[in-house]
Amino acid sequence: MALKTRPFDVAEMLETEEDIRMFLQVAAEEGTSQEFIHALNTAARAVGMTEVAKRAGVTRASLYKSLADGGQPKFSTISKVTEALGCKLKVA
């Protein structure tokens, strides 16, 4: 019998706000700006894009476009999405 597999999706592992905070913190500290945007996308999918868009005050379509691979979101969008995920951006 053939082994059935499916792609691994980190978003499925982000179950709590603490999981999301830790995930984004590592991405911000260790990754590039594009990797952080990708992490925001992953975290938003974990919560639900529609819910995050609603909390951030943006449309779902613009959220998908901003956080897509190669997306160039404005800082204000990054800030709104981060806050919608229960996190804050800070400089240390």
Tab-separated table of C-alpha atoms in Angstrom:
chain	number	residue	atom	x	y	z
A	1	MET	CA	0.000	0.000	0.000
A	2	ALA	CA	1.362	3.428	-0.969
A	3	LEU	CA	2.057	5.924	1.762
A	4	LYS	CA	-0.198	8.968	1.491
A	5	THR	CA	1.361	12.301	2.367
A	6	ARG	CA	0.262	15.905	2.302
A	7	PRO	CA	2.209	19.150	2.319
A	8	PHE	CA	3.271	20.476	5.722
A	9	ASP	CA	1.612	23.793	6.635
A	10	VAL	CA	2.977	25.696	9.632
A	11	ALA	CA	-0.335	27.557	9.915
A	12	GLU	CA	-1.930	24.349	11.190
A	13	MET	CA	0.511	24.331	14.128
A	14	LEU	CA	-0.239	27.907	15.246
A	15	GLU	CA	-3.109	27.234	17.604
A	16	THR	CA	-2.847	30.000	20.212
A	17	GLU	CA	-2.000	33.710	20.319
A	18	GLU	CA	1.195	32.753	22.156
A	19	ASP	CA	2.167	30.388	19.321
A	20	ILE	CA	1.634	33.223	16.845
A	21	ARG	CA	3.602	35.732	18.950
A	22	MET	CA	6.562	33.394	19.266
A	23	PHE	CA	6.448	32.517	15.551
A	24	LEU	CA	6.410	36.189	14.510
A	25	GLN	CA	9.086	37.108	17.040
A	26	VAL	CA	11.485	34.523	15.634
A	27	ALA	CA	10.679	35.609	12.079
A	28	ALA	CA	11.347	39.262	12.961
A	29	GLU	CA	14.588	38.524	14.807
A	30	GLU	CA	16.098	35.971	12.470
A	31	GLY	CA	14.541	36.506	9.050
A	32	THR	CA	14.548	39.036	6.264
A	33	SER	CA	11.734	41.518	5.717
A	34	GLN	CA	10.232	39.220	3.060
A	35	GLU	CA	10.413	36.264	5.459
A	36	PHE	CA	8.585	38.331	8.086
A	37	ILE	CA	5.860	39.195	5.567
A	38	HIS	CA	5.595	35.480	4.720
A	39	ALA	CA	5.304	34.735	8.462
A	40	LEU	CA	2.507	37.313	8.742
A	41	ASN	CA	0.735	35.523	5.894
A	42	THR	CA	1.122	32.184	7.663
A	43	ALA	CA	-0.147	33.588	10.970
A	44	ALA	CA	-3.085	35.284	9.247
A	45	ARG	CA	-4.042	31.989	7.597
A	46	ALA	CA	-3.865	30.291	11.003
A	47	VAL	CA	-6.372	32.760	12.440
A	48	GLY	CA	-8.383	33.114	9.233
A	49	MET	CA	-7.760	35.718	6.546
A	50	THR	CA	-11.309	37.048	6.717
A	51	GLU	CA	-11.102	37.558	10.488
A	52	VAL	CA	-7.656	39.197	10.328
A	53	ALA	CA	-8.754	41.496	7.493
A	54	LYS	CA	-11.812	42.521	9.519
A	55	ARG	CA	-9.734	43.228	12.644
A	56	ALA	CA	-7.124	45.131	10.614
A	57	GLY	CA	-9.702	47.211	8.777
A	58	VAL	CA	-8.647	46.082	5.302
A	59	THR	CA	-10.359	44.016	2.650
A	60	ARG	CA	-9.639	40.326	2.448
A	61	ALA	CA	-8.503	40.706	-1.160
A	62	SER	CA	-6.024	43.465	-0.287
A	63	LEU	CA	-4.720	41.389	2.622
A	64	TYR	CA	-4.070	38.422	0.340
A	65	LYS	CA	-2.354	40.701	-2.199
A	66	SER	CA	-0.221	42.492	0.423
A	67	LEU	CA	0.976	39.291	2.080
A	68	ALA	CA	1.458	37.242	-1.089
A	69	ASP	CA	4.943	36.136	-2.122
A	70	GLY	CA	6.578	39.207	-3.611
A	71	GLY	CA	3.992	41.494	-2.021
A	72	GLN	CA	5.137	44.942	-0.966
A	73	PRO	CA	2.768	45.930	1.862
A	74	LYS	CA	2.898	49.413	3.339
A	75	PHE	CA	4.248	49.711	6.859
A	76	SER	CA	0.766	50.740	7.993
A	77	THR	CA	-0.630	47.450	6.671
A	78	ILE	CA	2.084	45.438	8.417
A	79	SER	CA	1.360	47.294	11.641
A	80	LYS	CA	-2.418	46.772	11.383
A	81	VAL	CA	-2.050	43.065	10.612
A	82	THR	CA	0.438	42.575	13.430
A	83	GLU	CA	-1.969	44.214	15.878
A	84	ALA	CA	-4.903	42.200	14.470
A	85	LEU	CA	-2.893	39.086	15.340
A	86	GLY	CA	-2.589	40.258	18.960
A	87	CYS	CA	1.025	41.456	18.653
A	88	LYS	CA	2.861	44.775	18.708
A	89	LEU	CA	5.849	45.923	16.717
A	90	LYS	CA	8.631	47.399	18.817
A	91	VAL	CA	12.211	48.453	18.440
A	92	ALA	CA	14.672	47.027	20.926
